[in-house]
Tab-separated table of C-alpha atoms in Angstrom:
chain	number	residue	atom	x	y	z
A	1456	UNK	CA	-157.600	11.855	-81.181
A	1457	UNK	CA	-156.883	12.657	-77.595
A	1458	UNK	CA	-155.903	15.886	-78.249
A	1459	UNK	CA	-158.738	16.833	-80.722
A	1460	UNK	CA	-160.955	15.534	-77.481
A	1461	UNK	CA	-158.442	18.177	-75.196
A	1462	UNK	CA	-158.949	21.039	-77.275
A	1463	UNK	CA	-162.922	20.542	-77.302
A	1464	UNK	CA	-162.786	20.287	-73.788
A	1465	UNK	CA	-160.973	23.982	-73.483
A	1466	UNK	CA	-164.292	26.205	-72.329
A	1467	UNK	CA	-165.997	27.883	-74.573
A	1468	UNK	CA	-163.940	26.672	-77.904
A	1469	UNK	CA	-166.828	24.043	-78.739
A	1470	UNK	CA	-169.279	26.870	-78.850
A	1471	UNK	CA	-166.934	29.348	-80.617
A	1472	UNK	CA	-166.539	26.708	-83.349
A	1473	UNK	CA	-170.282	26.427	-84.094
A	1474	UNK	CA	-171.109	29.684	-83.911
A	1475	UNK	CA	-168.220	30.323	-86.390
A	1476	UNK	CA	-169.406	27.774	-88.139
A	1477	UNK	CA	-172.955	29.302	-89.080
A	1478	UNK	CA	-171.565	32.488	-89.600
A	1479	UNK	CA	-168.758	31.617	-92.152
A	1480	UNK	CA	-171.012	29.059	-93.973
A	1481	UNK	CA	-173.605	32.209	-94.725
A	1482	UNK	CA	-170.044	34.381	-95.573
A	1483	UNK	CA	-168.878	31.744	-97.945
A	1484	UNK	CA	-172.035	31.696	-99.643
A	1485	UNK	CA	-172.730	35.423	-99.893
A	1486	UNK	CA	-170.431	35.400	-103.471
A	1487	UNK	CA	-172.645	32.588	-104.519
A	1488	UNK	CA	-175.763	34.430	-103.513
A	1489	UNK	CA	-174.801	37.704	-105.147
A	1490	UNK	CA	-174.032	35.942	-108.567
A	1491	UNK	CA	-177.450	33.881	-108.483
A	1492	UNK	CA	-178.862	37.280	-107.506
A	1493	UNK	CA	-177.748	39.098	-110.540
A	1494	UNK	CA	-178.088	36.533	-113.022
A	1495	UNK	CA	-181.496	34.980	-111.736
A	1496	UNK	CA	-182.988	37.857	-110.176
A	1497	UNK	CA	-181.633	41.235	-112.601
A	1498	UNK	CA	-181.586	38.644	-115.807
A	1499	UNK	CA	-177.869	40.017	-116.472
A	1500	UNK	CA	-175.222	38.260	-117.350
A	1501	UNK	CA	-172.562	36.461	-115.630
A	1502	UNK	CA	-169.846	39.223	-116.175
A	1503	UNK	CA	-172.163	41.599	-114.565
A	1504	UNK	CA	-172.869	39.013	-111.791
A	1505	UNK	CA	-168.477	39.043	-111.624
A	1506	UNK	CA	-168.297	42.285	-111.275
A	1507	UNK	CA	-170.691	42.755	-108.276
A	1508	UNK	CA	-168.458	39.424	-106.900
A	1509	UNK	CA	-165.314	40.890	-107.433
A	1510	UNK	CA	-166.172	44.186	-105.979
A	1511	UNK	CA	-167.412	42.226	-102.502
A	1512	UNK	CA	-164.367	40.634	-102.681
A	1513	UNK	CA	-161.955	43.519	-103.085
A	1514	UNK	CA	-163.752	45.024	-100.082
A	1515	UNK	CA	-163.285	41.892	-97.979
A	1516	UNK	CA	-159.367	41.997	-98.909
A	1517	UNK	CA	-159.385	45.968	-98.287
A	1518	UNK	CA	-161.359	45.528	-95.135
A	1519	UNK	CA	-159.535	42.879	-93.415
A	1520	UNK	CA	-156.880	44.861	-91.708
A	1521	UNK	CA	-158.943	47.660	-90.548
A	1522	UNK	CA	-161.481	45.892	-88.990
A	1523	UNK	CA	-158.704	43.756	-87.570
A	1524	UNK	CA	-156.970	46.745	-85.807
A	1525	UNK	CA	-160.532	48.255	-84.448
A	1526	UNK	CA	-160.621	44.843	-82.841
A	1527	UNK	CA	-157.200	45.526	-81.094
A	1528	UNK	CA	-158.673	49.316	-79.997
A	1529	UNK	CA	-162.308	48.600	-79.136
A	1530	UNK	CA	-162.726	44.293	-78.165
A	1531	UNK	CA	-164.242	42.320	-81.196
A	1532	UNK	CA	-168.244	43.097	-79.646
A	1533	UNK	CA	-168.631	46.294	-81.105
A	1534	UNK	CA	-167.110	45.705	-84.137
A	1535	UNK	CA	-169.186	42.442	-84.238
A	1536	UNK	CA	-172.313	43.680	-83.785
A	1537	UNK	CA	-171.875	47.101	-85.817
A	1538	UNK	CA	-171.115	44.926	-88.634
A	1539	UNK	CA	-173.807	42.322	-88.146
A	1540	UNK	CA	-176.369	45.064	-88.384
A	1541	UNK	CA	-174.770	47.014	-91.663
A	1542	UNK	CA	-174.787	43.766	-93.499
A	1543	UNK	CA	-178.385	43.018	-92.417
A	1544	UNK	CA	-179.343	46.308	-93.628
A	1545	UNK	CA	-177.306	45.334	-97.052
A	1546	UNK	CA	-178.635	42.297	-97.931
A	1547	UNK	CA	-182.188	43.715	-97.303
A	1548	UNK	CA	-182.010	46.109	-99.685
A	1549	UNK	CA	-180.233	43.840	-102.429
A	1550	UNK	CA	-183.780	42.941	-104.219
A	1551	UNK	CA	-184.385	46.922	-104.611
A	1552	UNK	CA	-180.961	48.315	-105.554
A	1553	UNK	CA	-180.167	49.213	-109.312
A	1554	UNK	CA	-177.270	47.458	-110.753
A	1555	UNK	CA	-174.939	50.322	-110.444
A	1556	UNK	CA	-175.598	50.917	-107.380
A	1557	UNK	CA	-175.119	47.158	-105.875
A	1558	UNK	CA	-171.619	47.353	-107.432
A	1559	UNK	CA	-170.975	49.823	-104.838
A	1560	UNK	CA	-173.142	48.667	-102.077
A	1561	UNK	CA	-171.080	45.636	-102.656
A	1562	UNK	CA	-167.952	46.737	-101.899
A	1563	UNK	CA	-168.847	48.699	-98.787
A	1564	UNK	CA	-170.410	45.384	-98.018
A	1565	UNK	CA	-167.374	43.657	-98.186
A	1566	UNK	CA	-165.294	46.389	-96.237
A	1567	UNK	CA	-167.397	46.153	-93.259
A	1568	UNK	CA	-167.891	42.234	-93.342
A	1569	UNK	CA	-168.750	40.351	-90.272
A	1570	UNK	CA	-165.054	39.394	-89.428
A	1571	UNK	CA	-166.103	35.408	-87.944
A	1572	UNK	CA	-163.075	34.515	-89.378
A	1573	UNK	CA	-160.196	36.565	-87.750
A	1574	UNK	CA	-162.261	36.324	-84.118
A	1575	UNK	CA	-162.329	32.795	-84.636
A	1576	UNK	CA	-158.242	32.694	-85.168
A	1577	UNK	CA	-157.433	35.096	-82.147
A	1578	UNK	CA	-159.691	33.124	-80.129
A	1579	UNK	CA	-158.342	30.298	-80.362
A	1580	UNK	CA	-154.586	31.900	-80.166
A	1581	UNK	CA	-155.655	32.858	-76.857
A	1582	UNK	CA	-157.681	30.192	-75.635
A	1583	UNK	CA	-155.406	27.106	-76.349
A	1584	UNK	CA	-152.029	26.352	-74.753
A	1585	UNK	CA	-149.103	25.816	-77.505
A	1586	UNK	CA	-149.308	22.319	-77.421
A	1587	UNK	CA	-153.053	22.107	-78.224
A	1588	UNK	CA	-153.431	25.260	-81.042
A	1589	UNK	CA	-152.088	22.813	-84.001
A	1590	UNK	CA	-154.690	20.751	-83.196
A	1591	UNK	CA	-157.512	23.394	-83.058
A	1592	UNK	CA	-156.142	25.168	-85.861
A	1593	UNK	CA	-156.888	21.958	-87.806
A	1594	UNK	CA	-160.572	21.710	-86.746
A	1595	UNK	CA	-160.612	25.285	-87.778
A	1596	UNK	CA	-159.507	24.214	-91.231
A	1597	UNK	CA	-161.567	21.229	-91.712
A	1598	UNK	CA	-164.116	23.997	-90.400
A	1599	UNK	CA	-163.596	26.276	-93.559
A	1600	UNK	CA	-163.741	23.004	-95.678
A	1601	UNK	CA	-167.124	22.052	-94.540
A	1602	UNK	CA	-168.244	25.823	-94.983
A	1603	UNK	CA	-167.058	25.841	-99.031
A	1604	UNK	CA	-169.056	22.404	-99.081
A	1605	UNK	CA	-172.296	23.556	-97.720
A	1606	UNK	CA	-172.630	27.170	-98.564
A	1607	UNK	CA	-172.523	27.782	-102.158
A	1608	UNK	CA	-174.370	24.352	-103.242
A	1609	UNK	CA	-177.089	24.974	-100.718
A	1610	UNK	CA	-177.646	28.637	-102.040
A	1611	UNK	CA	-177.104	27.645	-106.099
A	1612	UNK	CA	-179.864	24.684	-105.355
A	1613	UNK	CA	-182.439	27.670	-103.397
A	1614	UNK	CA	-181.627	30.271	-105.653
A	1615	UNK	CA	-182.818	27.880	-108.661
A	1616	UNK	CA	-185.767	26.858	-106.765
A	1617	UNK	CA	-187.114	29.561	-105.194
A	1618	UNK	CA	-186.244	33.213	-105.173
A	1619	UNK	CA	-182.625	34.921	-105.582
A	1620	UNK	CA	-184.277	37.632	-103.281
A	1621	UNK	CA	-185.434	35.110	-100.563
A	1622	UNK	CA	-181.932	33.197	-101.139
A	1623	UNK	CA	-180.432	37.202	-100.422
A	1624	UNK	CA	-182.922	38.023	-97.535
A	1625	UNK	CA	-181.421	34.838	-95.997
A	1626	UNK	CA	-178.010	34.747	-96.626
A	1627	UNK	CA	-177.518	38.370	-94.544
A	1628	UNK	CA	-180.193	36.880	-91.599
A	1629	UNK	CA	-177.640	34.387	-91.074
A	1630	UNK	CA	-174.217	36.438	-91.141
A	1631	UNK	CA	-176.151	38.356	-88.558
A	1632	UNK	CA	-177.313	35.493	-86.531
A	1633	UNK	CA	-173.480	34.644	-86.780
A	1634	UNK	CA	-171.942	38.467	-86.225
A	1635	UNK	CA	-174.205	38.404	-83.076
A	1636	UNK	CA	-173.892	34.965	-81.816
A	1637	UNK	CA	-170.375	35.730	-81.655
A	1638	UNK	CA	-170.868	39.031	-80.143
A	1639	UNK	CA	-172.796	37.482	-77.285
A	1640	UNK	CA	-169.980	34.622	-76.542
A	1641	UNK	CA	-167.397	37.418	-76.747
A	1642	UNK	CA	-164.922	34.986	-76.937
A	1643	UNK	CA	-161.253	36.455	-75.248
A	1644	UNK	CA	-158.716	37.299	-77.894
A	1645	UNK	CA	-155.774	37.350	-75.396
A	1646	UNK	CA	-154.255	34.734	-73.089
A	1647	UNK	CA	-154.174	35.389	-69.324
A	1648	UNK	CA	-150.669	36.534	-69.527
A	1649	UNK	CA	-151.537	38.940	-72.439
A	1650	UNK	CA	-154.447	40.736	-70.548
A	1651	UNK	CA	-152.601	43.550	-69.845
A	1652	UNK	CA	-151.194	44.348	-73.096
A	1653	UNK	CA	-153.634	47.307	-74.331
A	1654	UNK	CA	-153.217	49.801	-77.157
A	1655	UNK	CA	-150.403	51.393	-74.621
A	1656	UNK	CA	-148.137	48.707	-76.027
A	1657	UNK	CA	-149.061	48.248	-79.320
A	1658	UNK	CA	-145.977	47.337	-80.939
A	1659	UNK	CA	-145.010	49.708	-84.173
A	1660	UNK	CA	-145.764	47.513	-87.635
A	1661	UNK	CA	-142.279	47.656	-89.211
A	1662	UNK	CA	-141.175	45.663	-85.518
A	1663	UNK	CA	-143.901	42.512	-86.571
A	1664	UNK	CA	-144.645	43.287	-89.766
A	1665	UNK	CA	-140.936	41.335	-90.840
A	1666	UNK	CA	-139.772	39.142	-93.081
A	1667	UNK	CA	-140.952	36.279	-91.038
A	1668	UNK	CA	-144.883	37.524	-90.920
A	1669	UNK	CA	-144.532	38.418	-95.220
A	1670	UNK	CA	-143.100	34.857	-95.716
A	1671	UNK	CA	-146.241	33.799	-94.241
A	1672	UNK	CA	-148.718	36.242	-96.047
A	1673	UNK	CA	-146.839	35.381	-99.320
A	1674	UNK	CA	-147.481	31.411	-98.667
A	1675	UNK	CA	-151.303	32.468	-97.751
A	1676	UNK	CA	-151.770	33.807	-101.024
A	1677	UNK	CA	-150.060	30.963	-103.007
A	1678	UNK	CA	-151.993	28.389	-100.884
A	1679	UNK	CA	-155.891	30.224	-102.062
A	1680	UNK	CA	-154.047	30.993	-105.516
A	1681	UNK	CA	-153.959	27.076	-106.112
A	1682	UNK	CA	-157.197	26.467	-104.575
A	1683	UNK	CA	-159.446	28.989	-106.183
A	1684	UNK	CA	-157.061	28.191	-109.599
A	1685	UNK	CA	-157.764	24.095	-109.044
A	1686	UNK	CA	-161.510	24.451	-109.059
A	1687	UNK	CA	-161.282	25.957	-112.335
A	1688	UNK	CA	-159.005	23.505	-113.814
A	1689	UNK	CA	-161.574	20.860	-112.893
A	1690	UNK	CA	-164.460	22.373	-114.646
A	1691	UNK	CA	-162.449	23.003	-117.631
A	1692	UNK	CA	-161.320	19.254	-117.862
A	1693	UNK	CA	-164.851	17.803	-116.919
A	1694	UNK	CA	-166.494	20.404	-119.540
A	1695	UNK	CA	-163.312	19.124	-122.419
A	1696	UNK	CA	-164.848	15.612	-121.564
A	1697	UNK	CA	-168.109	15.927	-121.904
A	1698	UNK	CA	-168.351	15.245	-118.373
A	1699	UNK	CA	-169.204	18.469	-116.591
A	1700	UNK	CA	-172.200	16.940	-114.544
A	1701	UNK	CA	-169.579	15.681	-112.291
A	1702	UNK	CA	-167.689	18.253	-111.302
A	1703	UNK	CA	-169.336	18.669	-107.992
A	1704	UNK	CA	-168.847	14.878	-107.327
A	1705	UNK	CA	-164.917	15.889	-108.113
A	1706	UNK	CA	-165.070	18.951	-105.939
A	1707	UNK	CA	-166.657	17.248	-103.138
A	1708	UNK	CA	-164.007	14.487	-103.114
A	1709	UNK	CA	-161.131	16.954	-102.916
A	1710	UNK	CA	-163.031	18.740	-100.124
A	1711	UNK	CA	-163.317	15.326	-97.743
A	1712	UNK	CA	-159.726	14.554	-98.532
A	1713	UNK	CA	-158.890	17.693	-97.490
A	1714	UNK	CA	-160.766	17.342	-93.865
A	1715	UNK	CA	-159.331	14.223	-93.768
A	1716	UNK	CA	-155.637	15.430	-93.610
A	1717	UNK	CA	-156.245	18.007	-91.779
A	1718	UNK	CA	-157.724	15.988	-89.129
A	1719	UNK	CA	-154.680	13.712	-89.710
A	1720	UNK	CA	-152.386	16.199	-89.379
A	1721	UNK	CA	-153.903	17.814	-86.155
A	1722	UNK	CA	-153.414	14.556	-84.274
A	1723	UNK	CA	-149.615	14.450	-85.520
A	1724	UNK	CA	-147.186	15.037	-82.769
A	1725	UNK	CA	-145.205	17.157	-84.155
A	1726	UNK	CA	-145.536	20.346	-87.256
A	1727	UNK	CA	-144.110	20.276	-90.375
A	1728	UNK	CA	-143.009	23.729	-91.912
A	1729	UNK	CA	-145.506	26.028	-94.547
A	1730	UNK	CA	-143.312	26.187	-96.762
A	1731	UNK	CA	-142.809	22.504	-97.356
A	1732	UNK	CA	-146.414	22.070	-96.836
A	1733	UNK	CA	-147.040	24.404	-99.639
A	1734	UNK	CA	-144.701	22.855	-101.841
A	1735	UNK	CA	-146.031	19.468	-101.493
A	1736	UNK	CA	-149.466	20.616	-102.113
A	1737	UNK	CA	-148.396	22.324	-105.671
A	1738	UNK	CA	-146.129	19.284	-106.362
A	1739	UNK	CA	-149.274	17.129	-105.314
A	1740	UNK	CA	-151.620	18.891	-107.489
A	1741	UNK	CA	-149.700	19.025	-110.978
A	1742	UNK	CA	-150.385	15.223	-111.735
A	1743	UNK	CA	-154.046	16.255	-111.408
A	1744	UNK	CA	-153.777	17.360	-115.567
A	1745	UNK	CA	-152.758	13.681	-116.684
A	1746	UNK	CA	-156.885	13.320	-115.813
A	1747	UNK	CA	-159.074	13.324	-118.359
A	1748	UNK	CA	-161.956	11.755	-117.006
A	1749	UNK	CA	-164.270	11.930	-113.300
A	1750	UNK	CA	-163.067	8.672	-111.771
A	1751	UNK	CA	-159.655	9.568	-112.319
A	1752	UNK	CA	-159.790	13.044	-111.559
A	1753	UNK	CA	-161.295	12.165	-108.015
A	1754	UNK	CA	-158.342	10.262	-107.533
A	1755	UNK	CA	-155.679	12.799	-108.451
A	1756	UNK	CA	-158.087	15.512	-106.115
A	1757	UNK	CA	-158.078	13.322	-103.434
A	1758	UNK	CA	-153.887	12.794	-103.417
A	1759	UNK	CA	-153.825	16.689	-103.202
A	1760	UNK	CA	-156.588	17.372	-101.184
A	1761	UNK	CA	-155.166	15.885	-98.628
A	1762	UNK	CA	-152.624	18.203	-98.020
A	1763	UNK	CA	-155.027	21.456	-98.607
A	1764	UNK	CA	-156.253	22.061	-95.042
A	1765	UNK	CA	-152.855	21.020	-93.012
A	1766	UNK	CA	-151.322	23.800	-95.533
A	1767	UNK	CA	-154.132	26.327	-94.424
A	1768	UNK	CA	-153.698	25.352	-91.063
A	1769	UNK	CA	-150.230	26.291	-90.598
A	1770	UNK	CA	-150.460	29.551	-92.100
A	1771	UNK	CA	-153.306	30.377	-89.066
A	1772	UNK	CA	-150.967	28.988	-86.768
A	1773	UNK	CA	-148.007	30.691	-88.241
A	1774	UNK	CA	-149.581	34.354	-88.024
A	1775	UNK	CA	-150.573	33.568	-84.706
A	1776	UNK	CA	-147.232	32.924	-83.188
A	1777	UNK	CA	-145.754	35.873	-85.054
A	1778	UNK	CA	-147.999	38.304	-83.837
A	1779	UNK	CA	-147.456	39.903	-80.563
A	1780	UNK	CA	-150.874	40.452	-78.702
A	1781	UNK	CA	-152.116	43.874	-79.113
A	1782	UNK	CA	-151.788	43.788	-82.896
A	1783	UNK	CA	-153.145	40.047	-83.473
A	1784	UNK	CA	-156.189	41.674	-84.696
A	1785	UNK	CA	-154.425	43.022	-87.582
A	1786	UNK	CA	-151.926	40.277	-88.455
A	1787	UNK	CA	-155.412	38.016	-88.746
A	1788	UNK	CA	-157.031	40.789	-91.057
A	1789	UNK	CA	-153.782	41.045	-93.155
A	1790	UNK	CA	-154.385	37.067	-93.382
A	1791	UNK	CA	-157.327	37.072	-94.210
A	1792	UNK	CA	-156.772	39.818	-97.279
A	1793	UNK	CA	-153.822	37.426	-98.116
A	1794	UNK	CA	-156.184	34.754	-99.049
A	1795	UNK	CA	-158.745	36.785	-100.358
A	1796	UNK	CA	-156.248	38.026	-102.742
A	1797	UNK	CA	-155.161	34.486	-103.732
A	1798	UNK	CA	-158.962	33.575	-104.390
A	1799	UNK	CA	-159.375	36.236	-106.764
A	1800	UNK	CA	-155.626	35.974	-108.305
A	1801	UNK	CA	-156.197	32.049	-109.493
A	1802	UNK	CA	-159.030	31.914	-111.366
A	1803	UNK	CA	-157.593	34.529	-113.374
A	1804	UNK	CA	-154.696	33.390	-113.624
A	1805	UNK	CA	-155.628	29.580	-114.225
A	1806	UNK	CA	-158.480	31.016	-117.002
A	1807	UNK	CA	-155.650	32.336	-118.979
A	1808	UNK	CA	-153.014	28.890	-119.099
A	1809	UNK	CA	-156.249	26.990	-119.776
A	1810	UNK	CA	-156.721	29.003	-122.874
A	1811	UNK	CA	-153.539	29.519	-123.877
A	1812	UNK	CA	-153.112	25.343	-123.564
A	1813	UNK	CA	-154.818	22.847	-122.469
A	1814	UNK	CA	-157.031	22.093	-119.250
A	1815	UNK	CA	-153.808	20.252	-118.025
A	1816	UNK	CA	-151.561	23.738	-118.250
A	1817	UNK	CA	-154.554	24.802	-115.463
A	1818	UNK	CA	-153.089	22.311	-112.868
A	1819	UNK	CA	-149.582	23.109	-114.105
A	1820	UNK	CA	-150.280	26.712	-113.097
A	1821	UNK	CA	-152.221	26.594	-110.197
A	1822	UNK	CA	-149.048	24.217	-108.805
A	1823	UNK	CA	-145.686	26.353	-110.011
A	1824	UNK	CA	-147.640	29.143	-108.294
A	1825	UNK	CA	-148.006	27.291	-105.055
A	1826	UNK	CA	-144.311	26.140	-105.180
A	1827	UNK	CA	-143.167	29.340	-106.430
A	1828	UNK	CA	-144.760	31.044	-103.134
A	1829	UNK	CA	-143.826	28.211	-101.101
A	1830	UNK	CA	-140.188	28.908	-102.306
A	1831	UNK	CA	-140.226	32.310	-101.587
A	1832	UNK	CA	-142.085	32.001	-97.871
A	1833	UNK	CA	-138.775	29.799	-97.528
A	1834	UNK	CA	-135.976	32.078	-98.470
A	1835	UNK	CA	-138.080	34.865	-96.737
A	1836	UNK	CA	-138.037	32.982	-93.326
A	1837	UNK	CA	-134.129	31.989	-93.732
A	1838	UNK	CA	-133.177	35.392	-94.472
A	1839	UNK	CA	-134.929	36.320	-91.525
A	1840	UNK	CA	-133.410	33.382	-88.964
A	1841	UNK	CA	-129.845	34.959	-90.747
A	1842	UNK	CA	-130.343	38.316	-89.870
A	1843	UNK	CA	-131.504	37.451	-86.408
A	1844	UNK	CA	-128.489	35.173	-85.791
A	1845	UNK	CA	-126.336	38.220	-87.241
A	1846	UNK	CA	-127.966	40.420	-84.828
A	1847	UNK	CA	-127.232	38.247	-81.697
A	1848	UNK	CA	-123.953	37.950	-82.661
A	1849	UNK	CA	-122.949	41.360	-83.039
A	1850	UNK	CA	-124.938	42.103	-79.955
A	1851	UNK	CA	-122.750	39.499	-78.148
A	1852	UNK	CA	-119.197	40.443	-79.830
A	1853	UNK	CA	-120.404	44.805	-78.692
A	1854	UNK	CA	-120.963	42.798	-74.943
A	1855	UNK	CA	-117.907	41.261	-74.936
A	1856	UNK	CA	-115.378	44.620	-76.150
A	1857	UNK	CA	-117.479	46.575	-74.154
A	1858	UNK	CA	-116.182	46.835	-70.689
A	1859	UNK	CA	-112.425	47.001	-71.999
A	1860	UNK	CA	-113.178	50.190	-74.554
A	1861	UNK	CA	-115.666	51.644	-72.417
A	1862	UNK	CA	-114.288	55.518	-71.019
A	1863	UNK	CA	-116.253	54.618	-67.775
């Protein structure tokens, strides 16, 4: 744990954290909150209350990269407090919009979302030395983790309880309490040695934008494909059992194995690669169908849990070692989008095996997808290392014939 305790001791990280903390809890929930919202509050049904959920998320996915790369232009405090104030002014006016017009409110909701996330990833990029950013990349993990945990139950239980508009009202008081906290620690998003890299020396996209970074991107999506595709699975065997009371109970068990390894793998002294991280985590999660009851369904979550926020983990760390400086902003938006794509991509995706089979074919699914991704991330990165090792060659064999066929 020494170098968890090194990496709270950096200045400023500890505070970052929390303040990231609130404000991605609230962000996590604000699906949650729309869906209670719609159902609860507009007495619709819960296709309308997806559509209004899917539309927030598209936005998120769209929005991503082009908040990201105002971030590289203007510093994250403008674009943190512009967007803390827009989604105050949203939620606000949830209670009073027509349905029609919240499907579209939505979705410019979710373009111009407070981006906690990517700030949080830069920051720590630039904040931590490369022997301590494993290590805080985990705690940012186990960080998202405890934000799926506490968000969405705490809103579901309110929104039941009280009122979907109160449940609303609060939900965008907090992303704004979060958008601004952030704002005020104005946390750097460049090392020392990276200060002077401005929009001057913005590399061109196609020069980062590689094989490397899309092996990456790919694995993001497979790793949020199995995760949003898992929770399904669970509900579906649970419901097939007669046992659908305990699917929280399940979920919440896969979520503390999950902080668990990451926290393990944080304190490990050396990385292991996404791709086999990936792999192992879709191979892990397969078993999961031979389940057909709670106890042993915890069991089978927990074994793959495990390996959920070390995977997550190295993709952050991954895009943040790929990405030069002045475009980090971007890579983490594009990162971001990745795994909001993957989210929306394995329920979907996971619904359909389930009906076409069994609740087992859902774990079956949500698994070849991971190790399908994790297989392409691989060949991805090795055709990239090959092309690179091409390049220096040739660059080495021109070196070497130049000064003999040389005119001058």
């Amino acid at each position: 744990m020494t170098g968890y305790r090194q990496v709270l001791a950096v200045p400023g990280l500890a505070s970052l954290l929390g303040v990231s903390l609130l404000a991605r809890t609230a962000i996590t929930a604000d699906v949650t909150a729309l869906t209670m919202y719609v159902v609860l509050g507009l007495d619709m049904s819960y296709a309308a209350a997806g559509g209004v959920a899917a539309t927030l998320t598209a936005g998120i996915a769209l929005g991503g990269p082009l908040l990201g790369r105002l971030i590289d232009r203007r510093g994250p405090r403008t674009v943190l407090l512009v967007t803390a104030v827009l989604q105050i002014v949203f939620w606000l006016s949830v209670p009073v919009l027509p349905y029609g017009t919240l499907l579209g409110a939505a979705f410019a909701a979710g373009l111009l979302m407070v981006p906690a996330q990517p700030v949080t990833r830069q920051a720590i990029a630039a904040m931590t030395t490369a022997g301590q950013r494993r290590a805080a990349f985990a705690l940012e993990s186990v960080q998202g983790e405890l934000t799926y945990m506490v968000g969405p139950p705490i809103v579901i239980v309110c929104a039941a309880k009280a009122s979907p508009d109160v449940v609303a009202w609060c939900v965008g008081a907090l992303i704004m309490a979060g958008g601004v906290g952030l704002a005020l620690l104005d946390p750097p998003l460049r090392a020392e040695d990276e200060v002077g890299t401005g929009t001057a020396g913005r590399p061109r996209r196609r020069e980062w934008l590689d094989s490397r970074m899309i092996a990456v991107l790919v694995m993001a999506v497979g790793t949020t494909t199995l995760l949003s595709g898992t929770d399904l699975a669970i509900v579906a065997t649970l419901k097939e059992a007669g046992q659908t009371s305990w699917a929280a109970a399940v979920v919440a068990v896969y979520g503390i194995a999950s902080i668990t390894g990451g926290l393990v793998y944080g304190a490990l002294p050396r990385p292991l690669p996404t791709w086999l991280l990936l792999g192992l985590l879709g191979l892990a999660t397969i078993p999961a169908g031979l389940a057909h009851e709670w106890r042993w369904l915890c069991v089978a979550s927990a074994g793959a849990g495990l390996l959920a926020a070390p995977t997550l983990s190295t993709v952050a760390d991954a895009v943040s070692r790929l990405a030069p400086a002045g475009v980090r902003g971007e890579a983490t938006g594009l990162q971001s989008s990745a795994q909001s794509a993957g989210f929306a991509l394995g329920s979907p995706i996971v619904g359909i095996a389930i009906d076409a089979t069994v609740p087992a074919g859902g774990y079956a699914t949500a698994g070849l997808a991971a190790m399908a991704t994790a297989l392409t991330g691989y060949l991805l990165a090795r055709r990239s290392s090959a092309s690179r090792r091409e390049w220096r060659t040739s660059g080495e064999s021109r070196t070497a014939t130049t000064p003999a066929d040389s005119p001058t």
